Short mmCIF file of C-alpha atoms and ligand atoms in Angstrom, two decimals:
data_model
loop_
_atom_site.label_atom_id
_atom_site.label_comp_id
_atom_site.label_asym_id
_atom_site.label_seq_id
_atom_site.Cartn_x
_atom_site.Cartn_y
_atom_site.Cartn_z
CA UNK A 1073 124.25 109.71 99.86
CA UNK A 1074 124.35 112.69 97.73
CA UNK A 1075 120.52 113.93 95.61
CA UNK A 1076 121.54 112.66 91.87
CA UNK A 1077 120.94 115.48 89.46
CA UNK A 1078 118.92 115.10 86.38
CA UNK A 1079 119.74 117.76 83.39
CA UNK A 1080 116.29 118.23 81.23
CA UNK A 1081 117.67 119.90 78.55
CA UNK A 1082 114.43 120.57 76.20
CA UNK A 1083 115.56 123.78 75.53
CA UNK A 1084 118.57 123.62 73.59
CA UNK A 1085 116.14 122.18 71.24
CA UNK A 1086 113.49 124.83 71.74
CA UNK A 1087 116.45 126.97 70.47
CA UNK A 1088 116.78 125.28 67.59
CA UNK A 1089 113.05 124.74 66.87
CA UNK A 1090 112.77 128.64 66.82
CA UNK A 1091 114.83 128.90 63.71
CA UNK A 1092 114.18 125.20 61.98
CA UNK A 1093 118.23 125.10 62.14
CA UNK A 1094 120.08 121.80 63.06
CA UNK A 1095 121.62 123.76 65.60
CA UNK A 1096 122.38 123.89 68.82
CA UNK A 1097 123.07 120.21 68.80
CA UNK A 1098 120.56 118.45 71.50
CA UNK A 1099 122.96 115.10 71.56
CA UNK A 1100 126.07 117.61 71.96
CA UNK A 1101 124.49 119.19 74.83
CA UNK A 1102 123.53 115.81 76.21
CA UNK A 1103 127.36 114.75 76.07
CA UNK A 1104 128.34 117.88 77.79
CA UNK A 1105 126.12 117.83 80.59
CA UNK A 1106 127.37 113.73 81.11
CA UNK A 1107 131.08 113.96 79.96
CA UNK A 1108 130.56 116.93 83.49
CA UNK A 1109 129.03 114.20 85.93
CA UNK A 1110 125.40 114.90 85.53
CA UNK A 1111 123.51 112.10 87.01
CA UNK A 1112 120.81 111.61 83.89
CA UNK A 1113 119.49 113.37 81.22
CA UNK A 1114 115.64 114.03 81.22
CA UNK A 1115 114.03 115.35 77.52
CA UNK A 1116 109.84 115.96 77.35
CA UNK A 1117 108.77 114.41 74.31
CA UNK A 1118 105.77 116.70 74.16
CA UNK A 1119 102.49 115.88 71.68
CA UNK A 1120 103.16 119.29 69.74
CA UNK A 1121 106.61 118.77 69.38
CA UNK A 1122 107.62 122.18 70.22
CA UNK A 1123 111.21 121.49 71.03
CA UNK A 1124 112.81 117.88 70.98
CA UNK A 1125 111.94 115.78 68.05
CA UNK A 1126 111.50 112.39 67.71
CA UNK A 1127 114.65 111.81 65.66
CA UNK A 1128 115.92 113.22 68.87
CA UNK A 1129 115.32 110.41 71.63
CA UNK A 1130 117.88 107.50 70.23
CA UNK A 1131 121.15 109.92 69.60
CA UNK A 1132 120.32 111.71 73.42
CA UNK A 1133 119.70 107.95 74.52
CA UNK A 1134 122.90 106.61 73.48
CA UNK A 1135 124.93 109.47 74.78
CA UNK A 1136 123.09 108.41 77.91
CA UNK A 1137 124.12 104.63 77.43
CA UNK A 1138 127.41 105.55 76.44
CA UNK A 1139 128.11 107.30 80.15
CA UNK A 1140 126.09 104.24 81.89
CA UNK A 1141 123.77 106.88 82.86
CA UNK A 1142 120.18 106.75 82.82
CA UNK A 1143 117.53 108.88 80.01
CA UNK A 1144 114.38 109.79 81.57
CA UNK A 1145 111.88 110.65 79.16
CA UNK A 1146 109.11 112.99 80.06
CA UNK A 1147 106.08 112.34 78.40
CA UNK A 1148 101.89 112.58 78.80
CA UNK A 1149 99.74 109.42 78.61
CA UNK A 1150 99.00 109.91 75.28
CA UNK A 1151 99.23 106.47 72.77
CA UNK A 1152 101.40 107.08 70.13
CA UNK A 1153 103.75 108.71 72.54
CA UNK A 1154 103.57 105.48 75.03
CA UNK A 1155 104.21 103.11 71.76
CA UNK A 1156 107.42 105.58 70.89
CA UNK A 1157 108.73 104.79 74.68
CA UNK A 1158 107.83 101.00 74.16
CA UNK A 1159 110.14 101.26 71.21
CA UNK A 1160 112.91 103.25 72.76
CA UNK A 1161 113.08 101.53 75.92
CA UNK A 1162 114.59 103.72 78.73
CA UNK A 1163 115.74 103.60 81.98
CA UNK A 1164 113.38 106.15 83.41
CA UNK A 1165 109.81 107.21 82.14
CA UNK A 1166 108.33 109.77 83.79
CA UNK A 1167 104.18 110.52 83.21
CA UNK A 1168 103.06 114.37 83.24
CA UNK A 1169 99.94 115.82 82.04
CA UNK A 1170 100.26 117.87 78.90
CA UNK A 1171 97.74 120.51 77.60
CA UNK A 1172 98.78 121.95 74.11
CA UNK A 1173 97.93 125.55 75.41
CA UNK A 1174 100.51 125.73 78.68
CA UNK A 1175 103.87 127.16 77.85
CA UNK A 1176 104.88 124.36 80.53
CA UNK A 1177 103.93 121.30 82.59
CA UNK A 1178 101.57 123.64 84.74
CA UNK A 1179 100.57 121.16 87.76
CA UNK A 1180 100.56 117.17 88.55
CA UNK A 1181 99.02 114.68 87.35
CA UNK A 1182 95.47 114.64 88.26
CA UNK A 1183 94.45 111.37 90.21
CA UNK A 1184 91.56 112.44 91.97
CA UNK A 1185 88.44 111.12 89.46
CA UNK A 1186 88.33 107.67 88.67
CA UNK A 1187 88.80 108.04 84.98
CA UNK A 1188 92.03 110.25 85.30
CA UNK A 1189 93.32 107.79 87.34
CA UNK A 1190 92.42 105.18 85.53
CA UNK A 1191 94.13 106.97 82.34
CA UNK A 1192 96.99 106.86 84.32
CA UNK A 1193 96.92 103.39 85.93
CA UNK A 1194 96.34 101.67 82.41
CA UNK A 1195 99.43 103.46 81.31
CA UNK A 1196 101.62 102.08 83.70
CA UNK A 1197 100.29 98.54 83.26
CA UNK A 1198 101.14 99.25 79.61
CA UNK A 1199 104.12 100.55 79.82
CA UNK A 1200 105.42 97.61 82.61
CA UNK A 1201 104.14 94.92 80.47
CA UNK A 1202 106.14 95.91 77.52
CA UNK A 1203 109.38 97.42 79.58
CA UNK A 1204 109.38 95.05 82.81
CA UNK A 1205 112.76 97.02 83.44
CA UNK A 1206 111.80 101.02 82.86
CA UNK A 1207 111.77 102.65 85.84
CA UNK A 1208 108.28 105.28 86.20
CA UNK A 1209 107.93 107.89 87.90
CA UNK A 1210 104.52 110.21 88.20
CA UNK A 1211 104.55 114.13 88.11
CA UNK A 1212 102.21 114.61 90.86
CA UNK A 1213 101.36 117.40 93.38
CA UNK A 1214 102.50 116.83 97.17
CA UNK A 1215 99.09 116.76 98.96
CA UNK A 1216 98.93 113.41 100.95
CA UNK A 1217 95.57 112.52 98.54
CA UNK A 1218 97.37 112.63 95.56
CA UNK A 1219 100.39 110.61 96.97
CA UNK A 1220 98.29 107.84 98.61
CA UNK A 1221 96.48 107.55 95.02
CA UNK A 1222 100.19 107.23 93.71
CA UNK A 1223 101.13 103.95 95.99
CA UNK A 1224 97.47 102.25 93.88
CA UNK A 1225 99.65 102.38 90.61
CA UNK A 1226 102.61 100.45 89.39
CA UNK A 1227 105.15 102.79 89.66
CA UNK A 1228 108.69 103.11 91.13
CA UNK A 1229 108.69 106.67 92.25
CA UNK A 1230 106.95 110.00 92.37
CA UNK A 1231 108.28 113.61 91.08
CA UNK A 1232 107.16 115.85 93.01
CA UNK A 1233 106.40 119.16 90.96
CA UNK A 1234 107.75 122.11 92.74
CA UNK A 1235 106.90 125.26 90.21
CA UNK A 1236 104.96 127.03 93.30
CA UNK A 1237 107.15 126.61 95.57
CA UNK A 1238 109.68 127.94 92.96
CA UNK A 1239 107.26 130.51 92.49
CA UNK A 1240 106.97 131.79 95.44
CA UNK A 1241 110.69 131.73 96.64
CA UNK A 1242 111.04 134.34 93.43
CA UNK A 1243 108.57 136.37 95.14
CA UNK A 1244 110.13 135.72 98.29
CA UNK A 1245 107.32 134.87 99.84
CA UNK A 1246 106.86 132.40 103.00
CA UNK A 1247 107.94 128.61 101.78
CA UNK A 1248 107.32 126.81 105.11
CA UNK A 1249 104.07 125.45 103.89
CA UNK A 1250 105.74 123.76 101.21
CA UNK A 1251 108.60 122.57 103.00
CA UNK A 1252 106.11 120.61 105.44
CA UNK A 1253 104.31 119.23 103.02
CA UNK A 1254 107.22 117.91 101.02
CA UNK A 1255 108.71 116.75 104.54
CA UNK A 1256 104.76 114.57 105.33
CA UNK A 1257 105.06 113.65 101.73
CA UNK A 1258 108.50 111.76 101.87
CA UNK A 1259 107.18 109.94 104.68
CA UNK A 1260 104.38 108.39 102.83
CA UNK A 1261 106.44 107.92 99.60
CA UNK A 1262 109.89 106.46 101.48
CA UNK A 1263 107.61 104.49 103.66
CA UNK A 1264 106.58 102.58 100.15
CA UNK A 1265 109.94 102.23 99.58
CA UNK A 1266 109.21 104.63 96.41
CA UNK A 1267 111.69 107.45 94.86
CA UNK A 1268 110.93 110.92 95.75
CA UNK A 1269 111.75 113.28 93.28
CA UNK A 1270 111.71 117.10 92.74
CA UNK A 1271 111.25 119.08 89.60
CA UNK A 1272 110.19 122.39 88.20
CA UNK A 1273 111.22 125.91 88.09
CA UNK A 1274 114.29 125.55 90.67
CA UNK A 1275 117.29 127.60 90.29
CA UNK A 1276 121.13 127.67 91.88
CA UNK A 1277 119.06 129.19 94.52
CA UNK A 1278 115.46 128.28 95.23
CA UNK A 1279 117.13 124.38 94.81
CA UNK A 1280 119.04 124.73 98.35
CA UNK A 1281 116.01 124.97 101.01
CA UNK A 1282 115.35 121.82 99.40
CA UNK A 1283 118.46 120.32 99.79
CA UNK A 1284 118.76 121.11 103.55
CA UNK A 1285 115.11 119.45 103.86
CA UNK A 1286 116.97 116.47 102.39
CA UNK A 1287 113.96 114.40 101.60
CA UNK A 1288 114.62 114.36 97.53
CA UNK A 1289 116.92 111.62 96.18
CA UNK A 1290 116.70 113.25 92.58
CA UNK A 1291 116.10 116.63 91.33
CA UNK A 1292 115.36 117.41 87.31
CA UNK A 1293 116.39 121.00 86.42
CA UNK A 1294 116.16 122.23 83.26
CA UNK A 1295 114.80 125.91 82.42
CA UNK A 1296 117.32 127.88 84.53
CA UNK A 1297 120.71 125.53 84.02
CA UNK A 1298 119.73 126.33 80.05
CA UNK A 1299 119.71 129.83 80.30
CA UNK A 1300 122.60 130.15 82.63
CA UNK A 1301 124.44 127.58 79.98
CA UNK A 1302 124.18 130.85 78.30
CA UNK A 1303 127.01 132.84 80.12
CA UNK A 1304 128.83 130.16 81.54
CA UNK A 1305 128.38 126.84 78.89
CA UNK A 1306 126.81 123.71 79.65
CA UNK A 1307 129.71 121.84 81.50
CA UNK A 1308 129.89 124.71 83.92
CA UNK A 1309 126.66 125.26 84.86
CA UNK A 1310 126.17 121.56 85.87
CA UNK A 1311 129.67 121.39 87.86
CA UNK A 1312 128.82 124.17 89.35
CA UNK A 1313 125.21 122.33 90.68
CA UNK A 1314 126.66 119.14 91.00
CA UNK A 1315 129.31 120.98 93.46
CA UNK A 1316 126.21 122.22 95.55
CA UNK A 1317 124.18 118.79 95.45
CA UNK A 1318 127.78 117.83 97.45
CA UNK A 1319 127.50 119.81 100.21
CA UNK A 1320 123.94 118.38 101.22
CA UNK A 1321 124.14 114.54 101.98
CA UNK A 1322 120.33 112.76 102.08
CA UNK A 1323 118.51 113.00 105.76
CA UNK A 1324 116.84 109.69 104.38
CA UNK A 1325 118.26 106.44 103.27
N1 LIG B 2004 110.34 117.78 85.70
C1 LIG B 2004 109.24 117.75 84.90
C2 LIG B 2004 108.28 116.65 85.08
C3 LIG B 2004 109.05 118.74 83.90
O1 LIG B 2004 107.95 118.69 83.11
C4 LIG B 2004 110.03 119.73 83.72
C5 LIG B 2004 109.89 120.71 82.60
O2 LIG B 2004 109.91 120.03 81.37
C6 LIG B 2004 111.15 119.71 84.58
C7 LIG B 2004 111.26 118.74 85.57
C8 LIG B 2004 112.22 120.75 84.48
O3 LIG B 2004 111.65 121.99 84.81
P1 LIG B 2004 112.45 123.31 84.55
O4 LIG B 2004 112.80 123.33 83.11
O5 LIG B 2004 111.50 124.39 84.95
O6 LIG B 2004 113.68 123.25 85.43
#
């Protein structure tokens, strides 16, 4: 089995956000990326709105429908954004938190207090009472606190968030540490019989140590398949990954 390949592409529409334009087209780029074999699409419907709109979620969606492919939709556990889910109904949801001041997602959810977790139990409940057949996934960190925590809440899989370890294969610093922990972490997640997913900060590059670990069935990139979109276009850049993603086969079933 070969890692499916999400393609978050927020930031076409940060692009267009910059300049209050109604281009670059966020649905165009969605059909791109599909009509070239990505796996899903994955958009952030953030609280500040800072790059895909509301008005965005049901063209993107369809696209999605349209290939038979699944939208995941990012999102924090804020109300109003859970009721615009209820009413969208996608395959995936998957729960990050959000601070208005980060320039990103800057960490995983936090489920080590009783009331964050609690925040983020009741939003699963919600959100599986109203859509018994969305798929959730949680954001988390990959220490084995934080993924025991996970297998309390009603969830299908976790995403683990990998902008350190991204991080610090820029910097080209030691990554064993990381791999080991991802490698414990699969073992409690698969042994649930829960996804494990990767996302954040990977590139063409810092993406392959994780596919020879081969412990991720799904990886969302968005930030770096953008900007090399850039020089190469949108179809490109995600045949070109989706070649890569061929070469390493799942170590897990
Ligand atoms: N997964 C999650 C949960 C994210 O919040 C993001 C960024 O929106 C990504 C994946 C994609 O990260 P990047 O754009 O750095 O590849």
């Amino acid at each position: 089995m070969i890692p499916r390949l999400g393609v978050n592409i927020d930031h076409v529409a940060t692009l267009r956000q910059q300049r209050g334009e109604s281009y670059p087209s966020v649905e165009r780029a969605a059909r791109d990326t599909l009509m070239s074999g990505a796996d899903q699409i994955t958009i952030h419907l953030r609280e500040d709105r800072r790059h895909i709109q509301d008005a965005d979620v049901s063209p993107v969606h369809q696209q999605c429908t349209h290939f038979g492919k699944p939208l995941n939709l990012e999102m924090g556990c804020h109300p109003e954004i859970i009721d615009l889910a209820i009413n969208e109904n996608p395959e995936w949801i998957c729960l990050v938190p959000e601070k208005r001041e980060e320039r990103t997602t800057e960490g995983g959810l936090d489920l080590s207090t009783p009331e964050a977790f609690k925040r983020v139990f009741e939003a699963c409940e919600k959100l599986k009472k109203h859509l018994p057949k969305t798929k959730i996934s949680l954001f988390v960190e990959a220490d084995a606190a934080t993924l025991q925590a996970s297998l309390k809440i009603h969830c299908d899989a976790v995403e683990i968030h990998t902008g350190e370890y991204a991080k610090d294969f820029l910097k080209d610093t030691d990554l064993s540490h990381h791999l080991k922990q991802y490698q414990e972490g699969a073992r409690i997640i698969r042994g649930a019989n829960r996804g494990f997913h990767a996302g954040h900060g990977l590139t063409f590059e810092s993406v392959v140590p994780l596919l020879e670990l081969g412990v991720f069935s799904e990886y969302n990139i968005g930030h770096w398949m953008m900007s090399e979109a850039m020089f190469v276009g949108i179809a490109q850049v995600t045949d070109d990954m989706l070649h890569l993603f061929k070469k390493f086969p799942l170590k897990i079933k």
